Coordinates of C-alpha atoms and ligand atoms in Angstrom, one line a residue:
M3 CA 322.1 161.8 131.6
I4 CA 325.3 159.9 130.3
R5 CA 327.7 162.2 128.4
S6 CA 331.0 161.8 126.8
V7 CA 333.5 163.6 129.0
I8 CA 336.9 164.5 127.6
A9 CA 339.0 162.9 130.3
G10 CA 342.4 163.4 128.8
V11 CA 344.1 164.9 125.8
G12 CA 347.6 164.3 124.2
S13 CA 349.5 165.2 121.1
A14 CA 352.7 164.2 119.2
L15 CA 354.8 165.9 116.5
P16 CA 357.6 164.6 114.2
K17 CA 361.1 165.7 115.3
R18 CA 362.0 167.5 112.2
I19 CA 360.8 171.2 111.6
M20 CA 360.5 172.6 108.1
T21 CA 360.5 176.4 108.0
N22 CA 359.2 178.6 105.2
D23 CA 362.8 179.4 104.3
D24 CA 363.5 175.6 104.0
L25 CA 360.6 175.4 101.7
S26 CA 361.9 178.2 99.5
K27 CA 364.8 176.1 98.7
I28 CA 362.5 173.3 97.3
V29 CA 359.9 175.5 95.4
D30 CA 359.6 179.0 94.0
T31 CA 358.1 180.6 97.2
S32 CA 359.0 182.9 100.1
D33 CA 358.5 183.2 103.8
E34 CA 356.7 186.5 103.2
W35 CA 354.2 184.9 100.7
I36 CA 353.4 182.0 103.0
R37 CA 353.1 184.1 106.0
E38 CA 350.9 186.7 104.5
R39 CA 348.5 184.4 102.6
T40 CA 348.2 181.5 105.3
G41 CA 349.8 182.6 108.7
I42 CA 352.1 179.4 108.6
K43 CA 355.7 179.9 109.6
A44 CA 356.8 176.3 110.0
R45 CA 355.5 172.7 110.0
H46 CA 356.7 169.3 111.3
I47 CA 357.5 166.7 108.7
A48 CA 357.8 163.0 109.5
D49 CA 361.0 161.1 108.7
D50 CA 360.9 157.5 107.4
S51 CA 360.7 156.0 111.0
E52 CA 357.7 158.2 111.9
T53 CA 354.3 157.2 110.5
T54 CA 350.6 157.7 111.2
R55 CA 350.7 154.7 113.5
T56 CA 353.8 155.8 115.6
L57 CA 352.6 159.5 115.8
G58 CA 349.1 158.3 116.7
L59 CA 350.3 155.9 119.4
A60 CA 352.5 158.6 120.9
A61 CA 349.5 161.0 121.2
A62 CA 347.2 158.2 122.5
Q63 CA 349.7 157.3 125.3
K64 CA 349.9 160.9 126.5
A65 CA 346.1 161.2 126.4
L66 CA 345.8 158.1 128.5
V67 CA 348.3 159.3 131.1
H68 CA 346.5 162.7 131.2
A69 CA 343.1 161.0 131.8
G70 CA 344.6 158.6 134.4
C71 CA 343.4 155.7 132.4
A72 CA 345.1 152.3 131.7
A73 CA 345.1 151.1 128.1
S74 CA 343.0 148.0 129.3
D75 CA 340.1 150.5 130.2
V76 CA 339.7 151.4 126.5
D77 CA 336.8 149.6 124.7
L78 CA 336.8 151.7 121.6
I79 CA 339.5 153.3 119.3
I80 CA 338.6 155.5 116.4
L81 CA 341.5 156.8 114.4
A82 CA 340.7 159.7 111.9
T83 CA 343.1 159.8 109.1
S84 CA 343.4 160.1 105.3
T85 CA 347.0 158.8 105.4
P86 CA 346.9 155.4 107.0
D87 CA 350.0 153.2 107.2
N88 CA 348.5 150.6 104.8
T89 CA 345.3 150.6 102.7
F90 CA 344.2 148.0 105.1
P91 CA 344.0 146.9 107.9
A92 CA 342.8 150.0 109.7
T93 CA 345.7 151.7 111.5
A94 CA 343.4 152.0 114.5
T95 CA 343.9 148.2 114.8
L96 CA 347.6 148.5 114.7
I97 CA 347.6 151.0 117.5
Q98 CA 345.1 148.9 119.5
A99 CA 347.8 146.0 119.3
D100 CA 350.7 148.5 120.1
L101 CA 348.7 149.4 123.3
G102 CA 348.3 145.6 124.1
I103 CA 344.4 146.0 123.9
T104 CA 342.7 142.7 122.9
T105 CA 339.1 143.6 123.8
G106 CA 336.7 146.2 122.4
F107 CA 337.0 147.4 118.8
A108 CA 339.0 149.7 116.6
F109 CA 338.4 151.2 113.2
D110 CA 339.6 154.2 111.0
M111 CA 337.4 157.0 109.9
Q112 CA 338.0 159.0 106.7
A113 CA 336.5 162.5 106.5
V114 CA 339.8 164.2 105.6
C115 CA 340.3 167.4 107.7
S116 CA 336.9 167.0 109.3
G117 CA 337.8 163.4 110.4
F118 CA 338.5 164.2 114.1
V119 CA 335.2 165.9 114.4
F120 CA 333.4 163.0 112.8
A121 CA 335.2 160.6 114.9
L122 CA 334.2 162.4 118.1
A123 CA 330.5 162.6 117.1
T124 CA 330.6 158.9 116.3
A125 CA 332.2 157.9 119.6
D126 CA 329.8 160.2 121.4
A127 CA 326.9 158.4 119.8
M128 CA 328.4 154.9 120.8
I129 CA 329.0 156.0 124.4
K130 CA 325.5 157.4 124.7
T131 CA 323.9 154.2 123.5
G132 CA 326.1 152.0 125.8
Q133 CA 328.2 150.5 123.2
A134 CA 331.4 151.9 124.7
K135 CA 332.5 153.3 128.1
C136 CA 336.1 154.6 127.5
A137 CA 337.0 155.7 123.9
L138 CA 340.3 156.7 122.5
I139 CA 339.8 159.2 119.6
I140 CA 342.9 159.9 117.6
G141 CA 343.7 162.1 114.6
S142 CA 347.0 161.3 113.0
E143 CA 348.3 162.3 109.7
T144 CA 351.4 162.2 107.5
F145 CA 350.2 164.4 104.7
S146 CA 353.8 165.0 103.7
R147 CA 353.6 161.6 101.9
I148 CA 350.7 162.6 99.7
L149 CA 352.0 166.2 98.8
D150 CA 353.3 167.1 95.4
W151 CA 356.4 168.6 96.5
T152 CA 356.8 170.5 93.1
D153 CA 353.4 172.3 93.6
R154 CA 354.1 175.5 95.5
A155 CA 350.3 176.1 95.8
T156 CA 349.7 173.1 98.1
C157 CA 353.0 171.8 99.5
V158 CA 353.5 174.9 101.7
L159 CA 350.2 174.5 103.5
F160 CA 350.5 171.1 105.3
G161 CA 352.3 169.4 108.1
D162 CA 352.4 166.1 110.0
G163 CA 351.2 165.3 113.6
A164 CA 348.8 163.7 115.9
G165 CA 346.4 164.4 118.7
A166 CA 344.1 162.3 120.8
F167 CA 341.3 162.6 123.4
V168 CA 340.2 160.0 126.0
L169 CA 336.3 160.1 126.2
K170 CA 334.7 158.6 129.2
A171 CA 331.0 157.8 129.8
Q172 CA 330.0 159.9 132.9
E173 CA 326.8 161.3 134.4
G174 CA 326.6 165.0 134.7
D175 CA 326.9 168.4 133.1
A176 CA 330.4 168.1 131.6
G177 CA 331.2 166.5 128.2
I178 CA 330.0 166.7 124.7
L179 CA 326.8 168.9 124.6
A180 CA 326.0 169.0 120.9
S181 CA 327.4 168.0 117.5
K182 CA 326.5 168.5 113.9
L183 CA 328.1 166.8 110.8
C184 CA 327.6 167.7 107.1
S185 CA 328.9 166.7 103.7
D186 CA 328.3 167.7 100.2
G187 CA 330.0 165.4 97.5
R188 CA 329.2 167.8 94.6
H189 CA 332.5 169.6 95.6
A190 CA 334.7 166.4 95.6
N191 CA 336.9 167.8 92.7
K192 CA 337.8 170.9 94.5
L193 CA 340.1 169.1 97.2
Y194 CA 341.0 165.6 96.4
V195 CA 343.9 163.1 95.9
D196 CA 344.5 162.0 92.4
G197 CA 345.1 158.3 93.0
G198 CA 343.8 155.3 95.0
P199 CA 343.9 151.5 95.2
S200 CA 340.7 151.0 92.9
T201 CA 341.6 153.6 90.3
T202 CA 345.2 154.3 89.7
K203 CA 346.5 151.6 92.1
T204 CA 348.8 154.4 93.6
V205 CA 348.5 156.6 96.6
G206 CA 348.2 159.8 94.5
H207 CA 348.8 163.5 95.3
L208 CA 346.8 166.1 96.8
R209 CA 345.1 168.6 94.4
M210 CA 343.2 171.6 95.4
E211 CA 341.3 174.7 94.0
G212 CA 342.5 177.0 96.8
R213 CA 340.1 179.9 96.2
E214 CA 337.0 177.7 96.0
V215 CA 338.1 175.9 99.3
F216 CA 338.6 179.2 101.0
K217 CA 335.2 180.6 99.9
H218 CA 333.2 177.5 101.0
A219 CA 335.3 177.0 104.3
V220 CA 334.2 180.4 105.7
V221 CA 330.5 180.0 104.9
N222 CA 330.3 176.3 106.1
M223 CA 332.4 176.7 109.3
A224 CA 330.4 179.8 110.5
S225 CA 327.1 178.1 109.7
V226 CA 327.8 174.8 111.4
M227 CA 329.1 176.5 114.5
N228 CA 325.9 178.6 114.7
A229 CA 323.8 175.4 114.2
V230 CA 325.4 173.6 117.1
L231 CA 325.1 176.6 119.5
H232 CA 321.5 176.9 118.4
D233 CA 320.8 173.1 119.1
A234 CA 322.5 173.4 122.6
N235 CA 320.9 176.7 123.4
V236 CA 324.2 178.3 124.2
P237 CA 324.9 182.0 123.1
V238 CA 328.0 182.4 121.2
L239 CA 329.4 184.8 123.9
D240 CA 329.3 182.0 126.5
V241 CA 331.9 180.0 124.5
D242 CA 335.3 180.3 126.2
W243 CA 337.5 178.9 123.4
F244 CA 337.0 178.1 119.7
V245 CA 339.3 175.2 118.6
P246 CA 339.1 175.3 114.9
H247 CA 340.7 173.1 112.1
Q248 CA 343.9 174.9 111.4
A249 CA 343.8 175.5 107.7
N250 CA 344.6 179.2 107.1
K251 CA 344.7 182.2 109.2
R252 CA 342.7 184.2 106.9
I253 CA 339.9 181.6 107.0
L254 CA 339.9 181.8 110.7
E255 CA 339.9 185.7 110.8
A256 CA 336.9 185.7 108.3
T257 CA 335.1 183.0 110.3
A258 CA 335.5 185.0 113.6
K259 CA 334.2 188.0 111.9
K260 CA 331.1 186.2 110.6
L261 CA 330.3 184.8 114.1
G262 CA 330.9 188.2 115.7
V263 CA 333.5 187.1 118.1
A264 CA 337.1 188.4 118.8
E265 CA 339.9 186.5 117.1
D266 CA 341.7 186.1 120.3
R267 CA 339.2 183.4 121.4
F268 CA 340.3 181.2 118.6
V269 CA 343.2 178.9 119.5
I270 CA 345.6 179.2 116.7
T271 CA 348.6 176.8 116.2
L272 CA 348.8 176.7 112.5
D273 CA 351.8 179.2 112.6
S274 CA 354.0 176.4 113.9
H275 CA 352.1 173.2 112.8
G276 CA 350.6 174.2 109.4
N277 CA 347.5 172.3 108.3
T278 CA 347.7 168.8 109.9
S279 CA 344.3 167.7 108.5
A280 CA 342.5 165.4 111.0
A281 CA 345.2 166.0 113.7
S282 CA 344.8 169.7 113.8
V283 CA 341.8 170.1 116.2
P284 CA 343.1 167.7 119.0
L285 CA 346.7 169.1 118.5
A286 CA 345.5 172.7 119.0
F287 CA 343.3 171.6 122.0
D288 CA 346.2 169.9 123.6
V289 CA 348.5 172.9 123.3
A290 CA 345.8 175.1 124.8
V291 CA 345.3 172.7 127.7
Q292 CA 349.1 172.5 128.2
D293 CA 349.7 176.3 128.2
G294 CA 346.7 176.8 130.6
R295 CA 344.3 178.5 128.3
I296 CA 341.7 175.8 128.3
K297 CA 340.5 174.9 131.8
R298 CA 338.2 172.4 133.3
G299 CA 334.5 173.7 133.2
Q300 CA 335.0 175.9 130.2
T301 CA 332.8 175.7 127.0
I302 CA 334.7 174.9 123.9
L303 CA 333.5 174.8 120.3
M304 CA 335.5 172.7 118.0
E305 CA 335.0 172.8 114.1
A306 CA 336.5 171.5 110.9
M307 CA 336.1 171.4 107.2
G308 CA 337.8 169.2 104.6
G309 CA 337.7 167.4 101.3
G310 CA 334.3 166.0 100.2
F311 CA 333.4 168.7 101.2
T312 CA 332.8 167.5 104.8
W313 CA 332.4 169.9 107.8
G314 CA 331.1 169.7 111.2
A315 CA 331.2 171.1 114.8
I316 CA 331.2 169.9 118.3
L317 CA 330.3 171.9 121.5
A318 CA 331.7 170.5 124.8
R319 CA 332.1 171.4 128.4
Y320 CA 335.7 170.4 129.3
Ligands
ACO11 N1 354.5 181.0 96.9 C1 354.4 182.0 96.0 N2 353.5 182.2 95.1 C2 352.5 181.4 95.2 C3 352.5 180.2 96.0 C4 353.4 180.1 96.8 N3 353.5 179.1 97.7 N4 351.3 179.6 95.7 C5 350.7 180.2 94.8 N5 351.3 181.2 94.3 C6 351.0 182.3 93.3 C7 350.1 181.6 92.3 O1 350.9 180.9 91.3 C8 349.5 182.9 91.8 O2 350.4 183.5 90.8 P1 350.0 184.2 89.5 O3 349.0 185.4 90.0 O4 351.2 184.7 88.9 O5 349.2 183.2 88.7 C9 349.4 183.8 93.0 O6 350.3 183.3 93.9 C10 348.0 183.7 93.5 O7 347.4 182.6 93.6 P2 346.2 182.2 94.3 O8 346.0 180.6 94.3 O9 345.0 183.0 93.5 O10 346.4 182.7 95.8 P3 345.4 182.9 96.9 O11 345.4 184.3 97.4 O12 344.0 182.3 96.6 O13 346.1 182.2 98.1 C11 345.8 179.9 99.1 C12 346.3 180.6 97.8 C13 346.7 180.3 100.3 C14 346.0 178.4 98.8 C15 344.4 180.2 99.4 O14 343.6 180.1 98.3 C16 343.9 179.5 100.5 O15 344.2 179.6 101.6 N6 342.8 178.6 100.3 C17 342.3 177.7 101.2 C18 342.8 176.4 101.0 C19 343.3 175.8 102.3 O16 343.3 176.3 103.4 N7 343.4 174.4 102.0 C20 343.7 173.6 103.1 C21 343.0 172.3 102.9 S1 341.3 172.6 103.0 C22 341.0 172.7 104.6 O17 341.7 172.2 105.4 C23 339.8 173.4 104.9

């Protein structure tokens, strides 16, 4: 059976680090409040020269090196983002050009914080149906550009960054084992951006009902992870690492409890990255590969939830 094997991973972060103390000079907040309620200590914030395109390109180049692939091997690029460089063309096509690729196809995917999981599942389906053999899947975001920097309830939560996977079509037991995607648009007004080209003709700012998001996140993440494990017939105790969307430490603690697994099996990077939306899963995955936690042959469960609401999970043997 042909599977989509994770051949390489990479990530990139903006140079500038913004700590909670830095934030307390901008809005009425404190390091103590942010740490206690979210687990976040710092985040990276892009300067004017760093964009979704440049961060995504840097992550993609590292993933290609890690996979031992040339850019010319790539026949599909999917970029998950809610903060593209321009409304169009797709930022994925800009990165395609930056990499010197003139064959295959590239497009953006928008499922907010679940974007990377949606992009992986889409690429997996294309690989399994023979439409692609070597896919570059990127999550890249500059959420700092759509934050209301006067709203302390949201601006403390997010950061900028990018992560990327190279997926290769390969026969065998390794690769993506199962995936499940979900959405429920009735909750669109709980987490959204109050602008857009067709309505206000502006980019808009992120708005959120934090408590509502929290409540739904725990229920949805636990249920979609259980569904994927059930579909793949893999017991939860056989999962070596959970790589979740990095929204809030308390959401992750509650999710681990609901699943009945120890928190130390969750890869957590939100303390130093904040919530980087579609970039958070591949960024966390890359950190855990680099520091030796995630090893070849291990079973990994990735999951995310975001605006829409959208949510989903992917089970893979790395
Ligand atoms: N610093 C200090 N005080 C603050 C801050 C801040 N940064 N933000 C809010 N407060 C205040 C509020 O004004 C409020 O004050 P009041 O009681 O005087 O009115 C008080 O803290 C409590 O506010 P709540 O919003 O009720 O605080 P809560 O305990 O719910 O924590 C939080 C807020 C952290 C946003 C929480 O609801 C949460 O984590 N929600 C999930 C949201 C999330 O993770 N979103 C990410 C995007 S979605 C995703 O990626 C899945």
